[in-house]
Short mmCIF file of C-alpha atoms in Angstrom, two decimals:
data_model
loop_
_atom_site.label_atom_id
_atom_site.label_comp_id
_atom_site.label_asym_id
_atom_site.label_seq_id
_atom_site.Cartn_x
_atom_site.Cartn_y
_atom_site.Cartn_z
CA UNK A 175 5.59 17.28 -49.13
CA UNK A 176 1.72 16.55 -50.52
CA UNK A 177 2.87 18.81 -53.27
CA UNK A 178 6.23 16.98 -54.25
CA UNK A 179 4.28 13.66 -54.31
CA UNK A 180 1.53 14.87 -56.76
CA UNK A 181 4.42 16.62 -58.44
CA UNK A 182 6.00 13.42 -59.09
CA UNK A 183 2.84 11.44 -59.78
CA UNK A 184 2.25 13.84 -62.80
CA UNK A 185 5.25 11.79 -63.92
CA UNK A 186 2.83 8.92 -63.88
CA UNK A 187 0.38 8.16 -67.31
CA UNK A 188 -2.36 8.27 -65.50
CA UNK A 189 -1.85 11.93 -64.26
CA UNK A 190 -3.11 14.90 -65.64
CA UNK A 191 -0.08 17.40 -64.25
CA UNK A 192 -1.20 19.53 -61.95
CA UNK A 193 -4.61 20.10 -63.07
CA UNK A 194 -7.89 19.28 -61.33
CA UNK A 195 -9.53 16.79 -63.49
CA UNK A 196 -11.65 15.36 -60.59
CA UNK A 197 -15.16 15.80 -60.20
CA UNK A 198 -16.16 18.00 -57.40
CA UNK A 199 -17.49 15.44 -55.41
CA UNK A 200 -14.68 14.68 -53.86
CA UNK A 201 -12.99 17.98 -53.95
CA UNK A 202 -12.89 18.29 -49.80
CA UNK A 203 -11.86 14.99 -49.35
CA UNK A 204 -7.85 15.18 -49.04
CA UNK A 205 -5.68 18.45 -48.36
CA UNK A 206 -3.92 17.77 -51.41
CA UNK A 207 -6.95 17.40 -53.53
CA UNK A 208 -8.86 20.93 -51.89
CA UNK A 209 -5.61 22.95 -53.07
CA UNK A 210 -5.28 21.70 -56.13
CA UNK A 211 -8.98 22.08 -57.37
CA UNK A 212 -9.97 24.94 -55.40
CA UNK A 213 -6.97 26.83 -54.67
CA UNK A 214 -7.16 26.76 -50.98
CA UNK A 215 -9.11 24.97 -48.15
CA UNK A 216 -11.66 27.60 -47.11
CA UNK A 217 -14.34 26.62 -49.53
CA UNK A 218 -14.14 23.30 -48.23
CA UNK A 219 -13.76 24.41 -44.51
CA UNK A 220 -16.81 26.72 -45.34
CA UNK A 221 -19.00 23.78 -45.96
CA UNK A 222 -18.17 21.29 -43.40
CA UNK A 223 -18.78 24.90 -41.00
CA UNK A 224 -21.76 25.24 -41.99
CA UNK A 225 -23.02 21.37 -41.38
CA UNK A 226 -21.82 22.03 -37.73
CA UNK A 227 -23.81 18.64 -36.86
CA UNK A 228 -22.07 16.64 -39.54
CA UNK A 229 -25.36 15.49 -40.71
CA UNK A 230 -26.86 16.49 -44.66
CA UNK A 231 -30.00 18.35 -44.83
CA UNK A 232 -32.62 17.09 -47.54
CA UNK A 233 -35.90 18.37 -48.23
CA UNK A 234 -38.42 16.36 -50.62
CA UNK A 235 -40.79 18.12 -52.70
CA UNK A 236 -43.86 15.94 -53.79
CA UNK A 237 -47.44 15.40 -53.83
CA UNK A 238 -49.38 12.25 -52.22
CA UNK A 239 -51.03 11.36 -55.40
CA UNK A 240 -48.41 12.00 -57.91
CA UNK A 241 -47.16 8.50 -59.56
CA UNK A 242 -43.94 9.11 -59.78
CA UNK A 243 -44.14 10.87 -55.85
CA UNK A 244 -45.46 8.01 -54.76
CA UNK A 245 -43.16 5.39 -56.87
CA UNK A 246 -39.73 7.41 -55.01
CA UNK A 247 -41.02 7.16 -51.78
CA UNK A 248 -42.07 3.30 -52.24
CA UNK A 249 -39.33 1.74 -54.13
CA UNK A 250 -36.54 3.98 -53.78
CA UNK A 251 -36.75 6.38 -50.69
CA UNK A 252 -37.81 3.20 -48.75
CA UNK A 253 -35.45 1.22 -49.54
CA UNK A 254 -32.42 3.26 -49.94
CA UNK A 255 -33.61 5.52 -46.77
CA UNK A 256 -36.62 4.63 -44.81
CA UNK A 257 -35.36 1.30 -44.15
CA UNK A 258 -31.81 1.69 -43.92
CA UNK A 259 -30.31 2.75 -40.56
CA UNK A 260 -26.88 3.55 -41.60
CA UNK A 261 -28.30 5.95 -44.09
CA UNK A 262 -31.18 7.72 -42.02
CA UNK A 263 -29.24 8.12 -39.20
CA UNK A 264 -26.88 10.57 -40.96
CA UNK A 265 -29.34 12.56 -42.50
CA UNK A 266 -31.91 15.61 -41.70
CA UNK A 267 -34.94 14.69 -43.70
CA UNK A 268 -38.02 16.44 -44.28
CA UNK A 269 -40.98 15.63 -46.33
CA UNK A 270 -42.89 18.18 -47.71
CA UNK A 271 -46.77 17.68 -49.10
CA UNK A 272 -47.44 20.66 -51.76
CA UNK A 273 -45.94 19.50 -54.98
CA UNK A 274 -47.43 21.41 -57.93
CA UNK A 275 -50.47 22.78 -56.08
CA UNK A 276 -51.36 26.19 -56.50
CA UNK A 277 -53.20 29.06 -54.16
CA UNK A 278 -56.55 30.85 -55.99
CA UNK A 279 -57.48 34.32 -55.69
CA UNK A 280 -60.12 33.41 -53.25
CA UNK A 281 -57.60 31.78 -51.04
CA UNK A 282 -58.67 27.65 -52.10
CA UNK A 283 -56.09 25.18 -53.55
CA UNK A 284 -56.16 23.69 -56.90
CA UNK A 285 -53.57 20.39 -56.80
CA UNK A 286 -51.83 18.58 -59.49
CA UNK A 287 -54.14 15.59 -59.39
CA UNK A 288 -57.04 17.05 -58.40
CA UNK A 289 -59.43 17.14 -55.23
CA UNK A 290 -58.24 14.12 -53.71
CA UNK A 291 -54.57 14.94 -53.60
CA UNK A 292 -55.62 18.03 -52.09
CA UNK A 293 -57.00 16.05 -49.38
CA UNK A 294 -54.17 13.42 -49.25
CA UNK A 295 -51.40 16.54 -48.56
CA UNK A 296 -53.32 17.43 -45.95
CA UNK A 297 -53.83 14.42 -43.79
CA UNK A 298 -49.88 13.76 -44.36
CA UNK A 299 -48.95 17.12 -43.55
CA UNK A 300 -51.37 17.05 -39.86
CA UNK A 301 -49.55 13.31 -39.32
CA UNK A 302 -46.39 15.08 -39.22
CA UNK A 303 -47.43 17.32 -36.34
CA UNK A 304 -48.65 14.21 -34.37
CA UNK A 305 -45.69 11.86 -35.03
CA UNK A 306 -42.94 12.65 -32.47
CA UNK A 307 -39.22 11.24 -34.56
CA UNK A 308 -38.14 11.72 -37.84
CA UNK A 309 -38.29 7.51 -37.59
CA UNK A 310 -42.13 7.90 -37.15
CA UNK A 311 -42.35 10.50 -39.99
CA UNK A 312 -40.57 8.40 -42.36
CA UNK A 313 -42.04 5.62 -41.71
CA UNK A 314 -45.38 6.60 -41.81
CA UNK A 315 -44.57 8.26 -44.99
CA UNK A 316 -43.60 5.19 -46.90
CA UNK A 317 -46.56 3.22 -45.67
CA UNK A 318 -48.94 6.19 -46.22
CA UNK A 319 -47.97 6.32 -49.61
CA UNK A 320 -48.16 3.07 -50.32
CA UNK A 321 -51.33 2.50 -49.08
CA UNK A 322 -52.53 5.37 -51.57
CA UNK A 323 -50.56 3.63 -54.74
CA UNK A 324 -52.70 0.33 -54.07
CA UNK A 325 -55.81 3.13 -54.35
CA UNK A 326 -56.88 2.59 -50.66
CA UNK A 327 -59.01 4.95 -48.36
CA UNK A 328 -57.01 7.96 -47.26
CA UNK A 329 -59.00 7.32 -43.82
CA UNK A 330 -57.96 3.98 -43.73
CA UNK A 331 -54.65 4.45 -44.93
CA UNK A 332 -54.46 6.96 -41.43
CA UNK A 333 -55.85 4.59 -39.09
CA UNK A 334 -53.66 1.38 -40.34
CA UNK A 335 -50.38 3.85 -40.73
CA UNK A 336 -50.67 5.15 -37.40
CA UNK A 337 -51.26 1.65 -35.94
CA UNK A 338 -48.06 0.85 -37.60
CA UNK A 339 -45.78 2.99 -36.34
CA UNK A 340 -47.38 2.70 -32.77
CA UNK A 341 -49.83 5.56 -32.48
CA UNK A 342 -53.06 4.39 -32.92
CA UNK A 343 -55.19 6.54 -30.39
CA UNK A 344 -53.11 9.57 -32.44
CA UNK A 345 -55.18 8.55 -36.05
CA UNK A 346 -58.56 10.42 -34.78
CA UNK A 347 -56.32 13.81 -33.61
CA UNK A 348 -55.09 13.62 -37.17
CA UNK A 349 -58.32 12.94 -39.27
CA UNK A 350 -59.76 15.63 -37.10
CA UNK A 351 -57.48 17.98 -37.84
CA UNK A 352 -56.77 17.71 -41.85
CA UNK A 353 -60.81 18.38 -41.99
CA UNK A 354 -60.01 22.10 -39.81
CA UNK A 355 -58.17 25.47 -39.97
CA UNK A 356 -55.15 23.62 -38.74
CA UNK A 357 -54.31 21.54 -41.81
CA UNK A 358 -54.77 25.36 -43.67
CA UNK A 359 -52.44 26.02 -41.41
CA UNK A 360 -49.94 23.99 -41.82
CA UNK A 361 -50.58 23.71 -45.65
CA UNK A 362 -49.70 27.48 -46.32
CA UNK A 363 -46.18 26.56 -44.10
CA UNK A 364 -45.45 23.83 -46.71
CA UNK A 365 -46.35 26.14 -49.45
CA UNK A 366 -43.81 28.38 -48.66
CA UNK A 367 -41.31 25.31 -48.30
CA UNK A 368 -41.89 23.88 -51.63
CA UNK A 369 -41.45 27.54 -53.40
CA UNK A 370 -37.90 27.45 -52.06
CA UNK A 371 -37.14 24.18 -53.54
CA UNK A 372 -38.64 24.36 -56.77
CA UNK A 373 -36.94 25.51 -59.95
CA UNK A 374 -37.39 25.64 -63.20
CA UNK A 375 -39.07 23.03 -65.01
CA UNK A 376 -40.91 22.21 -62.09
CA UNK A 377 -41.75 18.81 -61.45
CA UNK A 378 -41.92 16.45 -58.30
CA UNK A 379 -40.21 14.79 -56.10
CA UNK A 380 -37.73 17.17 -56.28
CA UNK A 381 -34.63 16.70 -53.85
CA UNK A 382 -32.95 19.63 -52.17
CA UNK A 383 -29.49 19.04 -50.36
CA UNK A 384 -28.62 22.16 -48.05
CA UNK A 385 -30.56 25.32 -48.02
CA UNK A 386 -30.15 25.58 -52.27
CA UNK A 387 -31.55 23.44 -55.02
CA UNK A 388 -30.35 22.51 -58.12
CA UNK A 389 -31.98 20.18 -61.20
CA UNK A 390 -28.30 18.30 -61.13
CA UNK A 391 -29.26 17.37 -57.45
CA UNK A 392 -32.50 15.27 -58.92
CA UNK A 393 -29.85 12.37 -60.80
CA UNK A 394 -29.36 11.51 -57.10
CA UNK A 395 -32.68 10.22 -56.19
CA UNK A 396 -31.62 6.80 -58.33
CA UNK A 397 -28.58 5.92 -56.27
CA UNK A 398 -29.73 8.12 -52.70
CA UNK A 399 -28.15 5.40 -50.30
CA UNK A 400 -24.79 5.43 -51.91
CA UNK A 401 -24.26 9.49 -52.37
CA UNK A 402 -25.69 10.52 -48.87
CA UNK A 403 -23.07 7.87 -47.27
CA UNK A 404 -19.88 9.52 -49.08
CA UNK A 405 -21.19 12.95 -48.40
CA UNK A 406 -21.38 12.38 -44.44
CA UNK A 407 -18.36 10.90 -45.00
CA UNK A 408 -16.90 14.30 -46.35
CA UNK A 409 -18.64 15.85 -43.67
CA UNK A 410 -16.83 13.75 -41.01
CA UNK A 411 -13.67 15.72 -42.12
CA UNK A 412 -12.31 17.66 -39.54
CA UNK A 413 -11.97 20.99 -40.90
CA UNK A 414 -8.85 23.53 -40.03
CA UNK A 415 -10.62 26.49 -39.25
CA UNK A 416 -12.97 27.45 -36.58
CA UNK A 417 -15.11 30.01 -38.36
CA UNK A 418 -16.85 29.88 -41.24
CA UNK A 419 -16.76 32.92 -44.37
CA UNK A 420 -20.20 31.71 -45.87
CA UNK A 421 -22.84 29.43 -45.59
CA UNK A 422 -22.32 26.87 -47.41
CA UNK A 423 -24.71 23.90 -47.17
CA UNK A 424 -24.85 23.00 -50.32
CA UNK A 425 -22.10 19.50 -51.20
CA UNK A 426 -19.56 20.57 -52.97
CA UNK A 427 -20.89 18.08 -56.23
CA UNK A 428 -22.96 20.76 -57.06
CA UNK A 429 -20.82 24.02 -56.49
CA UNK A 430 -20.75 24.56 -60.31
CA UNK A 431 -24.48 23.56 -60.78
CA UNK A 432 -26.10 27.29 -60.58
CA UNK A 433 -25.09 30.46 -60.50
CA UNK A 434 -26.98 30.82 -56.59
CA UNK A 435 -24.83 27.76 -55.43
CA UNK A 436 -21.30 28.79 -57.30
CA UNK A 437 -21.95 32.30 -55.51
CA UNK A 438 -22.27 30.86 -51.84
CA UNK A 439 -19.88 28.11 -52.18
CA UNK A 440 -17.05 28.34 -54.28
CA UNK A 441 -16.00 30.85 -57.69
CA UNK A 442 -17.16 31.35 -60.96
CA UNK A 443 -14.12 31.82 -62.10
CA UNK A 444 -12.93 28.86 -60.56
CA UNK A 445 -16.08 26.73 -62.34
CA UNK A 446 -15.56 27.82 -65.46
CA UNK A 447 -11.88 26.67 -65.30
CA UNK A 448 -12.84 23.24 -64.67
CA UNK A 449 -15.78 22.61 -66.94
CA UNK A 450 -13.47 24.23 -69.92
CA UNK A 451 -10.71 21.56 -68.55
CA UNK A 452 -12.70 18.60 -68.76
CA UNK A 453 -14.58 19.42 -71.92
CA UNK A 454 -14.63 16.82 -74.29
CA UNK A 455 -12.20 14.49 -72.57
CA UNK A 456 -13.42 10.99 -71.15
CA UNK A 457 -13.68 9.98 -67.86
CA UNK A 458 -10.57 7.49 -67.00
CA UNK A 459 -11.12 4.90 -64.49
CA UNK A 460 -8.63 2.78 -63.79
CA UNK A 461 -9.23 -0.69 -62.19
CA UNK A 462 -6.57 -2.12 -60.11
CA UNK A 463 -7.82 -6.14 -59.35
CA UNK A 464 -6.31 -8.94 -57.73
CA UNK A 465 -6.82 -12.19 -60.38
CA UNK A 466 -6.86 -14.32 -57.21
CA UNK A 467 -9.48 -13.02 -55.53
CA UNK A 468 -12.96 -14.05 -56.51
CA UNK A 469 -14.98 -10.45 -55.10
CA UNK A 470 -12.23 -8.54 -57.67
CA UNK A 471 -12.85 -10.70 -60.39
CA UNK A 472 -16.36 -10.71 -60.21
CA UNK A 473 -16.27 -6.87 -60.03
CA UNK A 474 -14.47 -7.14 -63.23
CA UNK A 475 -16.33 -9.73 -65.10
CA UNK A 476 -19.94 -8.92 -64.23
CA UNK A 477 -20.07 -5.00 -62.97
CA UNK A 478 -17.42 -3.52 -64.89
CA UNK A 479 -17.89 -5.42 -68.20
CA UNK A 480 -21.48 -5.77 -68.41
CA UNK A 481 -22.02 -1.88 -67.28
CA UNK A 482 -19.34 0.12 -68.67
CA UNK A 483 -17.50 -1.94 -71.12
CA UNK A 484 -20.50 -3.54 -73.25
CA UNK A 485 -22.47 -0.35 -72.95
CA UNK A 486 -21.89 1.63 -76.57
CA UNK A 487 -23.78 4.62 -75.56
CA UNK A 488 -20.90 5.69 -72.81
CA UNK A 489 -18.43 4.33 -75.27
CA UNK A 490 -17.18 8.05 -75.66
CA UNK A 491 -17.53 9.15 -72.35
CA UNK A 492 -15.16 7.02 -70.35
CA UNK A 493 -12.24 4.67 -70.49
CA UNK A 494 -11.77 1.79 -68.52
CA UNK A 495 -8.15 0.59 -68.06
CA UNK A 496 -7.93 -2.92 -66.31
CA UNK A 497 -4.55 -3.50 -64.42
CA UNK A 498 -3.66 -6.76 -62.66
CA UNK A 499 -2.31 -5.67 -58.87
CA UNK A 500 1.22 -6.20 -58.66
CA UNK A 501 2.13 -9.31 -56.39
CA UNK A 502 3.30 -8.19 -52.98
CA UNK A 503 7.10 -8.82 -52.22
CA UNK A 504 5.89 -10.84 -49.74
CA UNK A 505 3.85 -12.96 -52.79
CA UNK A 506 7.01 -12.79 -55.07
CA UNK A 507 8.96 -14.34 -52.12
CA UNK A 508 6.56 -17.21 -51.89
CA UNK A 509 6.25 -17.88 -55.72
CA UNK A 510 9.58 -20.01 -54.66
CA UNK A 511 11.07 -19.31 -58.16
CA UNK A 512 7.62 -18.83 -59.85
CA UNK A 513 6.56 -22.05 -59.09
CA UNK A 514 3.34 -20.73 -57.78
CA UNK A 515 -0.36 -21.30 -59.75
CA UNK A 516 -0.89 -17.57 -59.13
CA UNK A 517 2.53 -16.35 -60.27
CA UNK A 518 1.86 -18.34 -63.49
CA UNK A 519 -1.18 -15.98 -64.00
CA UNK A 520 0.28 -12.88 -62.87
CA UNK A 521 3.33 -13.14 -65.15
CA UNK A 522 0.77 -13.57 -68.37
CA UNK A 523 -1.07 -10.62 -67.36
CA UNK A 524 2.20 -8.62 -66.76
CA UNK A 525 3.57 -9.12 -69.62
CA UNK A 526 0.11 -8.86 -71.68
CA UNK A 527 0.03 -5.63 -69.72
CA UNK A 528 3.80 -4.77 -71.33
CA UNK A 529 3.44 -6.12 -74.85
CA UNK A 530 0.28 -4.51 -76.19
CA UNK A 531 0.80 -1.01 -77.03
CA UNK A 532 -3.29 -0.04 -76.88
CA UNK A 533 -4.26 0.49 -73.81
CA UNK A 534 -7.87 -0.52 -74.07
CA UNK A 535 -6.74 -3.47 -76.28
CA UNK A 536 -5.11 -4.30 -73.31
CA UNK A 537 -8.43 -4.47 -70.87
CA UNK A 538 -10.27 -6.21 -73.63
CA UNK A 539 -7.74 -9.08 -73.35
CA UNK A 540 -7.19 -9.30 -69.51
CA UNK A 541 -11.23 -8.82 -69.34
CA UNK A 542 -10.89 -12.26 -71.46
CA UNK A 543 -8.37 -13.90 -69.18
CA UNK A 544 -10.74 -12.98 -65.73
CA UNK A 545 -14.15 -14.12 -67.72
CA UNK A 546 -12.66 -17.82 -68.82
CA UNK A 547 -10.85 -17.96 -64.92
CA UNK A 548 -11.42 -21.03 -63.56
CA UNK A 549 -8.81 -22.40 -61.54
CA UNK A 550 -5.60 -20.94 -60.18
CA UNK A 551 -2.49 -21.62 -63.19
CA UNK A 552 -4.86 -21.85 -66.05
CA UNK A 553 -4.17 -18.27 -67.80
CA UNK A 554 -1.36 -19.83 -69.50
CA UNK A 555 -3.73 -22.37 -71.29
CA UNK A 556 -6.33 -19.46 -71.52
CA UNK A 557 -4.19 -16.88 -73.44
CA UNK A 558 -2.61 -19.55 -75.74
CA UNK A 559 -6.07 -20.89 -76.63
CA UNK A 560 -8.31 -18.35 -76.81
CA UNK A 561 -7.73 -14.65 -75.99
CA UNK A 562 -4.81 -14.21 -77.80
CA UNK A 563 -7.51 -14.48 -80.76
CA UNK A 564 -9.25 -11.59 -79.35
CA UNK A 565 -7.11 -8.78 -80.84
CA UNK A 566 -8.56 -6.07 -82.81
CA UNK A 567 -5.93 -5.84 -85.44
CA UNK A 568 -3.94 -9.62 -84.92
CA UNK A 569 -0.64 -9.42 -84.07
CA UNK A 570 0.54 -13.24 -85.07
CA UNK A 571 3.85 -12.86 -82.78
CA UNK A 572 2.11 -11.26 -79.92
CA UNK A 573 0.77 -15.09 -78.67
CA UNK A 574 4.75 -16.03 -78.41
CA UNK A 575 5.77 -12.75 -77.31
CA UNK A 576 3.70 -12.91 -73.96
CA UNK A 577 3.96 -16.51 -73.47
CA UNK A 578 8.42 -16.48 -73.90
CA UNK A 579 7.52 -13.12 -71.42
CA UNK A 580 5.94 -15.31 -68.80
CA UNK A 581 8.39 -18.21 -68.89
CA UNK A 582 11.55 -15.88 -68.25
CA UNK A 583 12.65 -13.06 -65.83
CA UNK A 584 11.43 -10.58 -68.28
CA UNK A 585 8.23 -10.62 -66.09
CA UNK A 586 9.21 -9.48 -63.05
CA UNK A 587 11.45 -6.43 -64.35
CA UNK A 588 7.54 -5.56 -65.48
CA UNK A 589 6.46 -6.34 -62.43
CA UNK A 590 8.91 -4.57 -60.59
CA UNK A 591 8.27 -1.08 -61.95
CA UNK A 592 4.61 -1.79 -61.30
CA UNK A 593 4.85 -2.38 -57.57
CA UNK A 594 7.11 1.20 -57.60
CA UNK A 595 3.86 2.83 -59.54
CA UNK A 596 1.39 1.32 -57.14
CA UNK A 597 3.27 2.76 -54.30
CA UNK A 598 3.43 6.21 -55.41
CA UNK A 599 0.08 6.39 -55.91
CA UNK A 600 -1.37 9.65 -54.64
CA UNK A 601 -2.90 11.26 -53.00
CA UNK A 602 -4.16 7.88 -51.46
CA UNK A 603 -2.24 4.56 -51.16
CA UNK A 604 -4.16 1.73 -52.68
CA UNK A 605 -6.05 -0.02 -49.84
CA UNK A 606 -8.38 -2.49 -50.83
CA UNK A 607 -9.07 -4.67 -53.70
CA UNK A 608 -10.14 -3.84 -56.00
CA UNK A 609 -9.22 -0.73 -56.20
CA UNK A 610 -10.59 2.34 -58.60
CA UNK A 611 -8.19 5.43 -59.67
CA UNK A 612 -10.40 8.32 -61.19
CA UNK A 613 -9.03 10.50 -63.70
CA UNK A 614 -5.70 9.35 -62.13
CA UNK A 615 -6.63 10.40 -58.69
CA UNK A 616 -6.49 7.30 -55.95
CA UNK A 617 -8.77 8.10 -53.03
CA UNK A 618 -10.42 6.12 -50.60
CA UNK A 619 -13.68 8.04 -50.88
CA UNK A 620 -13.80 7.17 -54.96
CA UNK A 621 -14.22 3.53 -53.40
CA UNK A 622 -17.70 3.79 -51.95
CA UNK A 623 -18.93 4.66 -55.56
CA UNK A 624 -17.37 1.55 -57.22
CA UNK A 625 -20.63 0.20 -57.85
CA UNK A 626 -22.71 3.81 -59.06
CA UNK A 627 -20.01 4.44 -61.37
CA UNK A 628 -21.94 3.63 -64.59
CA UNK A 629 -24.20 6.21 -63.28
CA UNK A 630 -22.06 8.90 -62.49
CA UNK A 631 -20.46 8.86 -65.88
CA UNK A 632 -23.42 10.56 -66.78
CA UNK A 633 -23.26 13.41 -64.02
CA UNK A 634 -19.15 13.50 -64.43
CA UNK A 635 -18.43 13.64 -68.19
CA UNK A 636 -18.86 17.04 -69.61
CA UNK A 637 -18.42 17.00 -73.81
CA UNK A 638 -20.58 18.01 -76.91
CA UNK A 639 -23.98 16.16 -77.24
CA UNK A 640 -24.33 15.49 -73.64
CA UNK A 641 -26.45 17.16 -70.92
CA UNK A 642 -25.88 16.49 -67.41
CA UNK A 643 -29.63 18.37 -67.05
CA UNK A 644 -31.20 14.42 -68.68
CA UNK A 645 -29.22 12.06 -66.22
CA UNK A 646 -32.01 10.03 -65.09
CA UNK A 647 -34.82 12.02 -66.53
CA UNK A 648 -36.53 9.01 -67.38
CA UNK A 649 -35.66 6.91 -64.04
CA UNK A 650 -36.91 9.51 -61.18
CA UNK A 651 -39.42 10.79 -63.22
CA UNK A 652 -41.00 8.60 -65.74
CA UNK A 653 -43.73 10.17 -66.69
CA UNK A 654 -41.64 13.01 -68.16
CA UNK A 655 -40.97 10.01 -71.07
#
């Protein structure tokens, strides 16, 4: 049956027939969606077996006096992590204090930023042994840190840290033992961590999700709150076998990252397929928003316009296609003959929607109708004063055209066929408002990143001049720039 329905939803515009146009992070997210982007669902079952817990595993790579170390954990990690229960409680997370240090012949340590940082990595990695939960850890961590950006004394940062988080008689145990063989110790352990993370160019932090890392995975350290929660999500999947074929741990957004990843998780082949597919051709989102509701227009009029559609530099990389929802039958019932304010601005929309051949024309002049908004019934006056003006190449009938649209039945044959599109969406039903369509995909797990998306342009679109290797350089580590 799933088949059928995507079958006929190639019939659709928005569908690409039959071929997997959708970014791999949400490849194991719907049965329809594993088969048709990676044949079958054992690559998918393979991961979710081998995150038995249903919890991600991150490692963090850094150093306790490296800026832009210190600047993650602080303003991002903190935020985003540290402090956010719903996030830290579905996550494995461990710190690691080596960074860019390196081992002598004679056995000493030379690190990144000298002596001190030596000494910093140290204290942080004998707190670890003395702090009992990961919420202790992490905690400490961020107020560790901080107390070293604002130049403090790494003893004091210890004793006021430990206080903190409740341990106070534990600072001494720690100080004690970052000055003896047991910080050497542990040192030499996180050593060995941090050679497993790092790859080529080696910088820090550096983010690991699962037992592989990848450069791609670094882009993630700018939205962290916001991927982590749709990968548990994915997670949360029930999968249909009972024994995994591999071991998987790496999320499936990065299966065509590296060769080590592709290898363990999914196919070459397979990767190659779908990078040559999407080559060159923009990312489509498709915005589905109800004019009545103030949350969907604001979406509209201040995140979508003011960080996709007024940014030139992802001009090429993505369309945006704004669609009004269609009114409910319910809705139509209640217009009472189109008497209703809001069926007044859903028929100018409709047929705005129906009389302009160019799609993104199209947007441009609903985006007009949503930004001038003010009360319910005033598109009418809106259209025939102003946005009809906004045209690229003016059409001097199309004012008349919509407006004769709007006061007739011609409308709601429009609308009609629009409320039979919404409801053969697939492989999702629309569910909420608004509502995003990727690629022509509709999933409920596209939802949660309805307000990264301007970032993950960067990490979806694959086309000439573009390198998903820069996304963020400059944000997660500035001093690259």
């Amino acid at each position: 049956m799933g088949f059928f329905l995507l079958l006929f939803a190639c019939l659709l515009p928005a569908f690409f027939c039959l071929q997997c146009t959708l970014p791999s992070d949400f490849w194991c997210d719907h049965p329809e969606v594993e088969h048709l982007c990676t044949g079958s669902s054992s690559y998918c079952d393979n991961y979710k077996l081998s995150n038995p817990t249903g919890r991600l595993s991150i490692k963090l790579a850094f150093e306790s006096y490296c800026p832009d170390s210190q600047a993650f954990v602080v303003d991002r990690l903190y935020r985003q992590f540290i402090n956010n229960p719903n996030v830290s409680s579905i996550v494995d997370f461990k710190a690691i204090p080596w960074g860019l240090a390196t081992r002598l012949q004679d056995g000493s340590v030379a690190c990144h930023h000298r002596e001190r940082e030596c000494v910093g990595n140290r204290h942080i990695s004998c707190a670890f042994q003395y702090l009992p939960t990961f919420d202790q850890k992490n905690r400490f961590l961020y107020c560790f840190m901080n107390h070293l950006l604002y130049q403090g004394r790494i003893t004091d940062g210890i004793n006021d840290c430990f206080a903190r988080v409740g341990l106070a008689s534990a600072s001494d145990f720690v100080l004690q033992c970052a000055s003896g063989p047991q910080a050497d110790q542990l040192q030499r352990i996180d050593e060995l961590d941090t050679q497993k993370i790092l790859n080529e160019p080696r910088f820090v932090p550096y983010l690991q999700f699962g037992e592989k890392s990848s450069l791609h995975m670094q882009y993630y350290q700018v939205m962290l709150a916001e991927k982590l929660v749709a990968m548990s999500s994915t997670l949360r999947i029930p999968s249909r076998t009972t024994e995994a074929s591999s071991k998987c741990t790496t999320p499936p957004d990065f299966w065509c990252s590296s060769g080590a990843i592709t290898n363990e998780c999914f196919s070459e082949n397979q990767c190659m397929t779908f990078l040559n597919g999407i080559y060159g051709q923009p990312v489509e989102i498709t915005v589905i928003y109800d004019s009545s509701s103030p949350v969907s227009r604001d979406y509209v009029t201040n995140y979508i316009s003011k960080n996709l559609l007024q940014q030139p530099n992802i001009k090429n990389k993505v369309r945006i296609k704004l669609r009004s929802a269609a009114l409910s039958l319910a809705e139509d019932r209640a217009c009472a003959g189109r008497n209703g304010t809001n069926c007044h601005d859903y028929a100018i929309q409709e047929c705005i929607a129906n009389k302009v051949a160019n799609k993104q024309e199209i947007s441009k002049l609903l985006h007009c109708l949503l930004d001038s908004h003010q009360t319910p019934g005033d598109m009418h006056l809106i259209w025939a004063s102003k946005c009809h003006f906004m045209q690229e190449n003016y059409n001097i009938n199309l004012k008349e055209d919509v407006l004769n649209c709007a006061s007739s039945l011609e409308w709601r044959v429009h609308w009609r066929r629009r409320l039979q599109m919404e409801a053969s969406l697939t492989p999702e039903p629309k569910s909420a408002d608004p509502w995003i369509i990727l690629n022509g995909f509709s999933l409920k797990s596209v939802q949660s990143h309805a307000h990264i998306l301007h970032r993950m342009i960067c990490a979806w679109y694959r086309g000439p001049g573009h390198s998903r290797d820069l996304c963020g350089r400059c944000e997660y580590e500035p001093t690259h720039c």
